[in-house]
Amino acid sequence: MQNGNSNVKSNPKALLPIALFLILYLGNGIYFQYIAPIEGRMGFYVVSVVLSFTFALILAFIQNRGKSFAEKIHICAEGIGDDNIVTMLFIFILAGAFSGVAGEAGGASSTANLLLSIIPGRFALPGLFVIACLISMAMGTSVGTISVLAPIAVAVSQNGNLSLAFCVGVVVGGAMFGDNLSFISDTTIAATKTQGINMKDKFDANIKIALPSAIITLIILMVYAFMSGGASIGEFDFNIFQALPYFIVLILSVLSVNVFIVLLLGCFMFIVVGMLTGSLTYVTGLSSMGAGIEGMFETMIVTILVASVAALIREHGGFEAILSLIRSKADGKRGGMFGIAFLTMFMDLATANNTVAIVIAAPIAKHISEEYDVEPKKTASLLDTCSCIMQGIIPYGAQLLVAANIAKIASFSLIPCLIYPFVLAAFVVISIVREG
């Protein structure tokens, strides 16, 4: 196995920094979410994920006394300086700028309203699902998509006398579909760059699982629509020019145009369109781009901290301990893929953040893929897909919490109404069994 140091021996104690992180972040999250909630705040955001990883890094430095402090600094620097980590950080900057200026220019609302205006009332729910899929692919964010479409889902529920939880759950499912496939999603960026592959390769592997899952979900929603009758969606204003840049970005991404070029062009188009339509000024355009980049700071800092912790854990034998456990349970390529899937889902269950889960699991997943001959694009697909599955169903994740807050219902009530994530999970299992 290629792990950078053939003399490293299995050492479960090297995993203590991860255990400390889980105790600090997951423990405090559960406490402030369910035991002692703070009004107006989501429990899993009371204790910063950055702070939790900082304590994990301190513990990682304390361990392995055979290395000097300077040597450990060098190990961290090598982890942070990996080409894929650096590329990922730069893309996060541009993705933040794009997201900020697109939102300020009215791109998301115009795109959603444009699509809503062409949906017949009877097909309100299937239409909402398709729109959520497209908007999330274009925006690269499931939370942003839910924020835009959940209020519309609430209106559809009221107008059509439909289940509120079901209508909102449809939007959540579509948002996770797009987040999983989008070329500018931070999960896609993290999954592909940590495995050293092109985004198009991961997309090709993902679409074989995600598209059939979406089609089956759509069929279920169509049947439900015929059985329940129509629902008035309402009238929505839109500007086609404000929506156009999203569609251009989506097309260029699918055509495998370099992601840096796509994001830069997207920023430029939204600035021009925003100024021409009056939704942006010179000041608000620059401010929104800056705010978007600032919104990525936590993700970038977490990426740097995780790269450092992972490098120290790897050097101390932690990765080898995980691989030893997987070797004892796995049976060939199929077992390796199931190992990657369960590792990713566990990390997301613990962190309630699919991007963070990918960044943590990715280095270990890379070793598993090398040892069990799993294609890098399949590994990246499993990382992204499995993190999105878990993120889309945990009641304390940002997606369900935001959706539940908008709908004024309990996040737990959404879980039985989440068709797409569960269908996707079934297809992941099928794909692993077939390829293994």
PDB file of C-alpha atoms in Angstrom, residues 75-353:
ATOM      1  CA  ILE A  75       4.429  17.382   8.575  1.00  0.00           C
ATOM      2  CA  CYS A  76       1.488  19.801   8.816  1.00  0.00           C
ATOM      3  CA  ALA A  77       2.985  22.062   6.147  1.00  0.00           C
ATOM      4  CA  GLU A  78       3.322  19.138   3.769  1.00  0.00           C
ATOM      5  CA  GLY A  79      -0.312  18.191   4.393  1.00  0.00           C
ATOM      6  CA  ILE A  80      -1.563  21.738   3.831  1.00  0.00           C
ATOM      7  CA  GLY A  81       0.714  22.268   0.833  1.00  0.00           C
ATOM      8  CA  ASP A  82      -0.634  19.321  -1.129  1.00  0.00           C
ATOM      9  CA  ASP A  83      -1.528  20.446  -4.664  1.00  0.00           C
ATOM     10  CA  ASN A  84      -5.126  19.309  -4.309  1.00  0.00           C
ATOM     11  CA  ILE A  85      -5.603  21.140  -0.978  1.00  0.00           C
ATOM     12  CA  VAL A  86      -4.227  24.387  -2.440  1.00  0.00           C
ATOM     13  CA  THR A  87      -6.413  24.067  -5.541  1.00  0.00           C
ATOM     14  CA  MET A  88      -9.435  23.392  -3.361  1.00  0.00           C
ATOM     15  CA  LEU A  89      -8.789  26.518  -1.269  1.00  0.00           C
ATOM     16  CA  PHE A  90      -8.540  28.714  -4.376  1.00  0.00           C
ATOM     17  CA  ILE A  91     -11.776  27.289  -5.773  1.00  0.00           C
ATOM     18  CA  PHE A  92     -13.522  27.940  -2.458  1.00  0.00           C
ATOM     19  CA  ILE A  93     -12.589  31.626  -2.799  1.00  0.00           C
ATOM     20  CA  LEU A  94     -14.050  31.914  -6.290  1.00  0.00           C
ATOM     21  CA  ALA A  95     -17.113  29.845  -5.397  1.00  0.00           C
ATOM     22  CA  GLY A  96     -17.806  32.202  -2.494  1.00  0.00           C
ATOM     23  CA  ALA A  97     -17.491  35.281  -4.709  1.00  0.00           C
ATOM     24  CA  PHE A  98     -19.810  33.715  -7.290  1.00  0.00           C
ATOM     25  CA  SER A  99     -22.417  32.747  -4.728  1.00  0.00           C
ATOM     26  CA  GLY A 100     -22.378  36.202  -3.157  1.00  0.00           C
ATOM     27  CA  VAL A 101     -22.753  38.235  -6.334  1.00  0.00           C
ATOM     28  CA  ALA A 102     -25.296  35.816  -7.845  1.00  0.00           C
ATOM     29  CA  GLY A 103     -27.533  36.114  -4.808  1.00  0.00           C
ATOM     30  CA  GLU A 104     -27.260  39.893  -4.655  1.00  0.00           C
ATOM     31  CA  ALA A 105     -28.015  40.187  -8.377  1.00  0.00           C
ATOM     32  CA  GLY A 106     -31.275  38.284  -7.924  1.00  0.00           C
ATOM     33  CA  GLY A 107     -30.148  35.290  -9.941  1.00  0.00           C
ATOM     34  CA  ALA A 108     -31.449  32.583  -7.618  1.00  0.00           C
ATOM     35  CA  SER A 109     -34.938  34.036  -7.123  1.00  0.00           C
ATOM     36  CA  SER A 110     -35.369  34.881 -10.815  1.00  0.00           C
ATOM     37  CA  THR A 111     -34.266  31.409 -11.883  1.00  0.00           C
ATOM     38  CA  ALA A 112     -36.651  29.728  -9.445  1.00  0.00           C
ATOM     39  CA  ASN A 113     -39.557  31.999 -10.372  1.00  0.00           C
ATOM     40  CA  LEU A 114     -38.916  31.504 -14.089  1.00  0.00           C
ATOM     41  CA  LEU A 115     -39.158  27.748 -13.721  1.00  0.00           C
ATOM     42  CA  LEU A 116     -42.178  27.970 -11.408  1.00  0.00           C
ATOM     43  CA  SER A 117     -44.079  30.054 -13.935  1.00  0.00           C
ATOM     44  CA  ILE A 118     -44.165  27.210 -16.466  1.00  0.00           C
ATOM     45  CA  ILE A 119     -45.368  24.423 -14.123  1.00  0.00           C
ATOM     46  CA  PRO A 120     -49.033  23.336 -14.355  1.00  0.00           C
ATOM     47  CA  GLY A 121     -50.799  23.361 -10.980  1.00  0.00           C
ATOM     48  CA  ARG A 122     -51.395  19.600 -10.968  1.00  0.00           C
ATOM     49  CA  PHE A 123     -47.657  18.975 -11.128  1.00  0.00           C
ATOM     50  CA  ALA A 124     -46.646  21.429  -8.426  1.00  0.00           C
ATOM     51  CA  LEU A 125     -44.765  18.872  -6.303  1.00  0.00           C
ATOM     52  CA  PRO A 126     -42.903  17.111  -9.149  1.00  0.00           C
ATOM     53  CA  GLY A 127     -42.120  20.563 -10.521  1.00  0.00           C
ATOM     54  CA  LEU A 128     -40.751  21.769  -7.198  1.00  0.00           C
ATOM     55  CA  PHE A 129     -38.476  18.724  -7.069  1.00  0.00           C
ATOM     56  CA  VAL A 130     -37.113  19.344 -10.570  1.00  0.00           C
ATOM     57  CA  ILE A 131     -36.634  23.042  -9.859  1.00  0.00           C
ATOM     58  CA  ALA A 132     -34.812  22.293  -6.605  1.00  0.00           C
ATOM     59  CA  CYS A 133     -32.521  19.919  -8.530  1.00  0.00           C
ATOM     60  CA  LEU A 134     -31.711  22.542 -11.169  1.00  0.00           C
ATOM     61  CA  ILE A 135     -31.338  25.486  -8.789  1.00  0.00           C
ATOM     62  CA  SER A 136     -29.044  23.538  -6.479  1.00  0.00           C
ATOM     63  CA  MET A 137     -26.887  22.397  -9.402  1.00  0.00           C
ATOM     64  CA  ALA A 138     -26.589  25.975 -10.597  1.00  0.00           C
ATOM     65  CA  MET A 139     -26.035  27.545  -7.163  1.00  0.00           C
ATOM     66  CA  GLY A 140     -23.849  24.767  -5.747  1.00  0.00           C
ATOM     67  CA  THR A 141     -25.526  25.001  -2.340  1.00  0.00           C
ATOM     68  CA  SER A 142     -28.358  22.945  -0.885  1.00  0.00           C
ATOM     69  CA  VAL A 143     -28.984  25.330   2.023  1.00  0.00           C
ATOM     70  CA  GLY A 144     -29.298  28.279  -0.374  1.00  0.00           C
ATOM     71  CA  THR A 145     -31.728  26.330  -2.530  1.00  0.00           C
ATOM     72  CA  ILE A 146     -33.855  25.376   0.467  1.00  0.00           C
ATOM     73  CA  SER A 147     -33.902  28.992   1.643  1.00  0.00           C
ATOM     74  CA  VAL A 148     -35.243  30.096  -1.750  1.00  0.00           C
ATOM     75  CA  LEU A 149     -37.770  27.300  -2.368  1.00  0.00           C
ATOM     76  CA  ALA A 150     -39.015  26.235   1.086  1.00  0.00           C
ATOM     77  CA  PRO A 151     -41.349  29.274   1.399  1.00  0.00           C
ATOM     78  CA  ILE A 152     -42.825  28.345  -1.989  1.00  0.00           C
ATOM     79  CA  ALA A 153     -43.296  24.749  -0.782  1.00  0.00           C
ATOM     80  CA  VAL A 154     -45.199  26.091   2.226  1.00  0.00           C
ATOM     81  CA  ALA A 155     -47.492  28.068  -0.095  1.00  0.00           C
ATOM     82  CA  VAL A 156     -48.066  25.014  -2.307  1.00  0.00           C
ATOM     83  CA  SER A 157     -48.996  22.991   0.779  1.00  0.00           C
ATOM     84  CA  GLN A 158     -51.540  25.583   1.890  1.00  0.00           C
ATOM     85  CA  ASN A 159     -53.056  26.165  -1.561  1.00  0.00           C
ATOM     86  CA  GLY A 160     -53.353  22.472  -2.399  1.00  0.00           C
ATOM     87  CA  ASN A 161     -54.242  21.192   1.063  1.00  0.00           C
ATOM     88  CA  LEU A 162     -51.152  18.946   0.910  1.00  0.00           C
ATOM     89  CA  SER A 163     -48.879  17.671   3.679  1.00  0.00           C
ATOM     90  CA  LEU A 164     -46.565  20.506   4.721  1.00  0.00           C
ATOM     91  CA  ALA A 165     -43.747  18.152   5.732  1.00  0.00           C
ATOM     92  CA  PHE A 166     -44.046  16.289   2.433  1.00  0.00           C
ATOM     93  CA  CYS A 167     -43.910  19.465   0.321  1.00  0.00           C
ATOM     94  CA  VAL A 168     -40.867  20.788   2.188  1.00  0.00           C
ATOM     95  CA  GLY A 169     -39.228  17.334   2.085  1.00  0.00           C
ATOM     96  CA  VAL A 170     -39.529  17.354  -1.712  1.00  0.00           C
ATOM     97  CA  VAL A 171     -37.494  20.583  -1.841  1.00  0.00           C
ATOM     98  CA  VAL A 172     -34.854  19.170   0.522  1.00  0.00           C
ATOM     99  CA  GLY A 173     -34.472  16.073  -1.660  1.00  0.00           C
ATOM    100  CA  GLY A 174     -34.045  18.093  -4.843  1.00  0.00           C
ATOM    101  CA  ALA A 175     -31.562  20.383  -3.119  1.00  0.00           C
ATOM    102  CA  MET A 176     -29.412  17.402  -2.114  1.00  0.00           C
ATOM    103  CA  PHE A 177     -29.515  16.049  -5.695  1.00  0.00           C
ATOM    104  CA  GLY A 178     -28.090  19.282  -7.079  1.00  0.00           C
ATOM    105  CA  ASP A 179     -25.580  19.737  -4.278  1.00  0.00           C
ATOM    106  CA  ASN A 180     -24.249  16.251  -4.979  1.00  0.00           C
ATOM    107  CA  LEU A 181     -23.783  16.882  -8.718  1.00  0.00           C
ATOM    108  CA  SER A 182     -22.982  20.584  -8.978  1.00  0.00           C
ATOM    109  CA  PHE A 183     -19.539  21.433 -10.322  1.00  0.00           C
ATOM    110  CA  ILE A 184     -19.272  24.456  -8.039  1.00  0.00           C
ATOM    111  CA  SER A 185     -20.537  22.784  -4.860  1.00  0.00           C
ATOM    112  CA  ASP A 186     -17.980  22.704  -2.039  1.00  0.00           C
ATOM    113  CA  THR A 187     -18.685  18.985  -1.626  1.00  0.00           C
ATOM    114  CA  THR A 188     -17.762  18.310  -5.267  1.00  0.00           C
ATOM    115  CA  ILE A 189     -14.662  20.454  -4.942  1.00  0.00           C
ATOM    116  CA  ALA A 190     -13.580  18.641  -1.774  1.00  0.00           C
ATOM    117  CA  ALA A 191     -14.331  15.145  -3.092  1.00  0.00           C
ATOM    118  CA  THR A 192     -12.551  15.567  -6.414  1.00  0.00           C
ATOM    119  CA  LYS A 193      -9.518  17.541  -5.332  1.00  0.00           C
ATOM    120  CA  THR A 194      -8.725  15.266  -2.398  1.00  0.00           C
ATOM    121  CA  GLN A 195      -8.754  12.287  -4.780  1.00  0.00           C
ATOM    122  CA  GLY A 196      -6.829  14.113  -7.519  1.00  0.00           C
ATOM    123  CA  ILE A 197      -9.411  13.733 -10.296  1.00  0.00           C
ATOM    124  CA  ASN A 198     -11.337  15.994 -12.675  1.00  0.00           C
ATOM    125  CA  MET A 199     -14.826  17.083 -11.721  1.00  0.00           C
ATOM    126  CA  LYS A 200     -16.222  15.653 -14.962  1.00  0.00           C
ATOM    127  CA  ASP A 201     -14.977  12.178 -13.984  1.00  0.00           C
ATOM    128  CA  LYS A 202     -16.772  12.342 -10.648  1.00  0.00           C
ATOM    129  CA  PHE A 203     -19.885  13.679 -12.365  1.00  0.00           C
ATOM    130  CA  ASP A 204     -19.888  10.737 -14.785  1.00  0.00           C
ATOM    131  CA  ALA A 205     -19.691   8.291 -11.873  1.00  0.00           C
ATOM    132  CA  ASN A 206     -22.283  10.179  -9.833  1.00  0.00           C
ATOM    133  CA  ILE A 207     -24.890  10.607 -12.545  1.00  0.00           C
ATOM    134  CA  LYS A 208     -25.224   6.835 -12.936  1.00  0.00           C
ATOM    135  CA  ILE A 209     -26.477   6.681  -9.349  1.00  0.00           C
ATOM    136  CA  ALA A 210     -28.139  10.060  -8.850  1.00  0.00           C
ATOM    137  CA  LEU A 211     -30.149  10.273 -12.085  1.00  0.00           C
ATOM    138  CA  PRO A 212     -31.985   6.925 -11.686  1.00  0.00           C
ATOM    139  CA  SER A 213     -32.695   7.861  -8.065  1.00  0.00           C
ATOM    140  CA  ALA A 214     -34.122  11.224  -9.157  1.00  0.00           C
ATOM    141  CA  ILE A 215     -36.233   9.606 -11.884  1.00  0.00           C
ATOM    142  CA  ILE A 216     -37.760   7.120  -9.438  1.00  0.00           C
ATOM    143  CA  THR A 217     -38.413   9.952  -6.970  1.00  0.00           C
ATOM    144  CA  LEU A 218     -40.067  11.958  -9.752  1.00  0.00           C
ATOM    145  CA  ILE A 219     -42.275   9.001 -10.707  1.00  0.00           C
ATOM    146  CA  ILE A 220     -43.384   8.640  -7.070  1.00  0.00           C
ATOM    147  CA  LEU A 221     -44.197  12.354  -6.957  1.00  0.00           C
ATOM    148  CA  MET A 222     -46.113  12.162 -10.253  1.00  0.00           C
ATOM    149  CA  VAL A 223     -48.247   9.331  -8.884  1.00  0.00           C
ATOM    150  CA  TYR A 224     -48.827  11.343  -5.718  1.00  0.00           C
ATOM    151  CA  ALA A 225     -49.782  14.389  -7.809  1.00  0.00           C
ATOM    152  CA  PHE A 226     -52.407  12.434  -9.774  1.00  0.00           C
ATOM    153  CA  MET A 227     -53.842  10.978  -6.570  1.00  0.00           C
ATOM    154  CA  SER A 228     -53.945  14.227  -4.594  1.00  0.00           C
ATOM    155  CA  GLY A 229     -55.088  16.619  -7.309  1.00  0.00           C
ATOM    156  CA  GLY A 230     -53.728  20.019  -8.258  1.00  0.00           C
ATOM    157  CA  ALA A 231     -52.282  22.857  -6.221  1.00  0.00           C
ATOM    158  CA  SER A 232     -52.110  26.533  -7.053  1.00  0.00           C
ATOM    159  CA  ILE A 233     -48.489  27.658  -7.108  1.00  0.00           C
ATOM    160  CA  GLY A 234     -49.155  31.358  -7.408  1.00  0.00           C
ATOM    161  CA  GLU A 235     -47.701  34.185  -9.477  1.00  0.00           C
ATOM    162  CA  PHE A 236     -44.000  34.980  -9.317  1.00  0.00           C
ATOM    163  CA  ASP A 237     -42.012  37.813 -10.881  1.00  0.00           C
ATOM    164  CA  PHE A 238     -38.748  37.068 -12.647  1.00  0.00           C
ATOM    165  CA  ASN A 239     -36.194  38.661 -14.942  1.00  0.00           C
ATOM    166  CA  ILE A 240     -34.923  36.253 -17.573  1.00  0.00           C
ATOM    167  CA  PHE A 241     -31.623  38.126 -17.870  1.00  0.00           C
ATOM    168  CA  GLN A 242     -30.942  37.647 -14.156  1.00  0.00           C
ATOM    169  CA  ALA A 243     -31.561  33.912 -14.559  1.00  0.00           C
ATOM    170  CA  LEU A 244     -29.488  33.490 -17.741  1.00  0.00           C
ATOM    171  CA  PRO A 245     -25.993  33.422 -16.127  1.00  0.00           C
ATOM    172  CA  TYR A 246     -26.962  30.414 -13.984  1.00  0.00           C
ATOM    173  CA  PHE A 247     -27.934  28.400 -17.045  1.00  0.00           C
ATOM    174  CA  ILE A 248     -24.723  29.393 -18.846  1.00  0.00           C
ATOM    175  CA  VAL A 249     -22.635  28.346 -15.825  1.00  0.00           C
ATOM    176  CA  LEU A 250     -24.502  25.046 -15.665  1.00  0.00           C
ATOM    177  CA  ILE A 251     -23.917  24.318 -19.361  1.00  0.00           C
ATOM    178  CA  LEU A 252     -20.220  25.274 -19.231  1.00  0.00           C
ATOM    179  CA  SER A 253     -19.704  23.064 -16.177  1.00  0.00           C
ATOM    180  CA  VAL A 254     -21.268  20.046 -17.881  1.00  0.00           C
ATOM    181  CA  LEU A 255     -19.064  20.721 -20.916  1.00  0.00           C
ATOM    182  CA  SER A 256     -15.998  20.352 -18.637  1.00  0.00           C
ATOM    183  CA  VAL A 257     -14.789  23.929 -18.962  1.00  0.00           C
ATOM    184  CA  ASN A 258     -12.147  24.679 -16.317  1.00  0.00           C
ATOM    185  CA  VAL A 259     -13.895  25.479 -13.048  1.00  0.00           C
ATOM    186  CA  PHE A 260     -11.782  28.618 -12.478  1.00  0.00           C
ATOM    187  CA  ILE A 261     -12.894  29.996 -15.861  1.00  0.00           C
ATOM    188  CA  VAL A 262     -16.527  29.060 -15.181  1.00  0.00           C
ATOM    189  CA  LEU A 263     -16.596  30.802 -11.811  1.00  0.00           C
ATOM    190  CA  LEU A 264     -14.794  33.919 -13.032  1.00  0.00           C
ATOM    191  CA  LEU A 265     -17.101  34.172 -16.051  1.00  0.00           C
ATOM    192  CA  GLY A 266     -20.112  33.628 -13.788  1.00  0.00           C
ATOM    193  CA  CYS A 267     -19.051  36.491 -11.510  1.00  0.00           C
ATOM    194  CA  PHE A 268     -18.511  38.777 -14.494  1.00  0.00           C
ATOM    195  CA  MET A 269     -21.891  37.915 -16.048  1.00  0.00           C
ATOM    196  CA  PHE A 270     -23.799  38.535 -12.820  1.00  0.00           C
ATOM    197  CA  ILE A 271     -22.047  41.875 -12.284  1.00  0.00           C
ATOM    198  CA  VAL A 272     -22.921  43.019 -15.819  1.00  0.00           C
ATOM    199  CA  VAL A 273     -26.508  41.721 -15.646  1.00  0.00           C
ATOM    200  CA  GLY A 274     -26.981  43.138 -12.153  1.00  0.00           C
ATOM    201  CA  MET A 275     -25.854  46.602 -13.192  1.00  0.00           C
ATOM    202  CA  LEU A 276     -27.944  46.548 -16.373  1.00  0.00           C
ATOM    203  CA  THR A 277     -31.098  45.486 -14.504  1.00  0.00           C
ATOM    204  CA  GLY A 278     -30.469  47.786 -11.548  1.00  0.00           C
ATOM    205  CA  SER A 279     -30.194  45.001  -8.974  1.00  0.00           C
ATOM    206  CA  LEU A 280     -26.496  45.757  -8.422  1.00  0.00           C
ATOM    207  CA  THR A 281     -24.356  48.841  -8.112  1.00  0.00           C
ATOM    208  CA  TYR A 282     -20.578  49.063  -8.177  1.00  0.00           C
ATOM    209  CA  VAL A 283     -20.545  49.103  -4.373  1.00  0.00           C
ATOM    210  CA  THR A 284     -23.070  46.320  -3.747  1.00  0.00           C
ATOM    211  CA  GLY A 285     -21.437  44.153  -6.419  1.00  0.00           C
ATOM    212  CA  LEU A 286     -18.031  44.319  -4.773  1.00  0.00           C
ATOM    213  CA  SER A 287     -19.503  44.023  -1.277  1.00  0.00           C
ATOM    214  CA  SER A 288     -21.502  40.916  -2.179  1.00  0.00           C
ATOM    215  CA  MET A 289     -18.448  39.205  -3.652  1.00  0.00           C
ATOM    216  CA  GLY A 290     -16.476  39.996  -0.519  1.00  0.00           C
ATOM    217  CA  ALA A 291     -19.282  38.748   1.712  1.00  0.00           C
ATOM    218  CA  GLY A 292     -19.488  35.553  -0.325  1.00  0.00           C
ATOM    219  CA  ILE A 293     -15.769  34.924   0.109  1.00  0.00           C
ATOM    220  CA  GLU A 294     -16.049  35.614   3.840  1.00  0.00           C
ATOM    221  CA  GLY A 295     -18.807  33.015   3.979  1.00  0.00           C
ATOM    222  CA  MET A 296     -16.246  30.446   2.824  1.00  0.00           C
ATOM    223  CA  PHE A 297     -13.663  31.342   5.477  1.00  0.00           C
ATOM    224  CA  GLU A 298     -14.822  28.735   7.990  1.00  0.00           C
ATOM    225  CA  THR A 299     -14.748  25.990   5.359  1.00  0.00           C
ATOM    226  CA  MET A 300     -11.254  27.045   4.290  1.00  0.00           C
ATOM    227  CA  ILE A 301      -9.931  27.167   7.853  1.00  0.00           C
ATOM    228  CA  VAL A 302     -11.459  23.764   8.580  1.00  0.00           C
ATOM    229  CA  THR A 303      -9.788  22.398   5.435  1.00  0.00           C
ATOM    230  CA  ILE A 304      -6.397  23.676   6.625  1.00  0.00           C
ATOM    231  CA  LEU A 305      -6.891  22.313  10.152  1.00  0.00           C
ATOM    232  CA  VAL A 306      -8.112  18.925   8.917  1.00  0.00           C
ATOM    233  CA  ALA A 307      -5.173  18.660   6.503  1.00  0.00           C
ATOM    234  CA  SER A 308      -2.831  19.297   9.439  1.00  0.00           C
ATOM    235  CA  VAL A 309      -4.552  16.877  11.823  1.00  0.00           C
ATOM    236  CA  ALA A 310      -4.769  14.207   9.121  1.00  0.00           C
ATOM    237  CA  ALA A 311      -1.074  14.527   8.304  1.00  0.00           C
ATOM    238  CA  LEU A 312      -0.118  14.060  11.957  1.00  0.00           C
ATOM    239  CA  ILE A 313      -2.541  11.168  12.432  1.00  0.00           C
ATOM    240  CA  ARG A 314      -1.221   9.477   9.313  1.00  0.00           C
ATOM    241  CA  GLU A 315       2.373   9.862  10.493  1.00  0.00           C
ATOM    242  CA  HIS A 316       1.481   8.474  13.915  1.00  0.00           C
ATOM    243  CA  GLY A 317      -0.249   5.366  12.527  1.00  0.00           C
ATOM    244  CA  GLY A 318      -3.903   6.379  12.804  1.00  0.00           C
ATOM    245  CA  PHE A 319      -4.737   5.773   9.168  1.00  0.00           C
ATOM    246  CA  GLU A 320      -3.115   2.371   9.346  1.00  0.00           C
ATOM    247  CA  ALA A 321      -5.328   1.547  12.348  1.00  0.00           C
ATOM    248  CA  ILE A 322      -8.477   2.368  10.372  1.00  0.00           C
ATOM    249  CA  LEU A 323      -7.199   0.418   7.380  1.00  0.00           C
ATOM    250  CA  SER A 324      -6.456  -2.556   9.626  1.00  0.00           C
ATOM    251  CA  LEU A 325     -10.036  -2.490  10.893  1.00  0.00           C
ATOM    252  CA  ILE A 326     -11.401  -2.313   7.357  1.00  0.00           C
ATOM    253  CA  ARG A 327      -9.077  -5.139   6.257  1.00  0.00           C
ATOM    254  CA  SER A 328     -10.499  -7.329   9.014  1.00  0.00           C
ATOM    255  CA  LYS A 329     -14.061  -6.689   7.799  1.00  0.00           C
ATOM    256  CA  ALA A 330     -13.732  -6.017   4.080  1.00  0.00           C
ATOM    257  CA  ASP A 331     -13.724  -8.688   1.422  1.00  0.00           C
ATOM    258  CA  GLY A 332     -12.066  -7.336  -1.706  1.00  0.00           C
ATOM    259  CA  LYS A 333     -13.080  -4.299  -3.745  1.00  0.00           C
ATOM    260  CA  ARG A 334     -16.713  -4.437  -2.652  1.00  0.00           C
ATOM    261  CA  GLY A 335     -15.699  -4.360   1.005  1.00  0.00           C
ATOM    262  CA  GLY A 336     -13.380  -1.426   0.345  1.00  0.00           C
ATOM    263  CA  MET A 337     -16.210   0.574  -1.228  1.00  0.00           C
ATOM    264  CA  PHE A 338     -18.563  -0.213   1.649  1.00  0.00           C
ATOM    265  CA  GLY A 339     -15.774   0.870   4.002  1.00  0.00           C
ATOM    266  CA  ILE A 340     -15.502   4.251   2.236  1.00  0.00           C
ATOM    267  CA  ALA A 341     -19.285   4.649   2.296  1.00  0.00           C
ATOM    268  CA  PHE A 342     -19.688   3.878   6.002  1.00  0.00           C
ATOM    269  CA  LEU A 343     -16.664   5.981   6.960  1.00  0.00           C
ATOM    270  CA  THR A 344     -18.070   9.004   5.117  1.00  0.00           C
ATOM    271  CA  MET A 345     -21.576   8.609   6.506  1.00  0.00           C
ATOM    272  CA  PHE A 346     -20.252   8.217  10.038  1.00  0.00           C
ATOM    273  CA  MET A 347     -18.183  11.394   9.703  1.00  0.00           C
ATOM    274  CA  ASP A 348     -21.207  13.305   8.434  1.00  0.00           C
ATOM    275  CA  LEU A 349     -23.365  11.910  11.220  1.00  0.00           C
ATOM    276  CA  ALA A 350     -20.758  13.190  13.666  1.00  0.00           C
ATOM    277  CA  THR A 351     -20.017  16.588  12.113  1.00  0.00           C
ATOM    278  CA  ALA A 352     -23.423  17.485  10.608  1.00  0.00           C
ATOM    279  CA  ASN A 353     -21.530  19.081   7.720  1.00  0.00           C
TER     280      ASN A 353
END
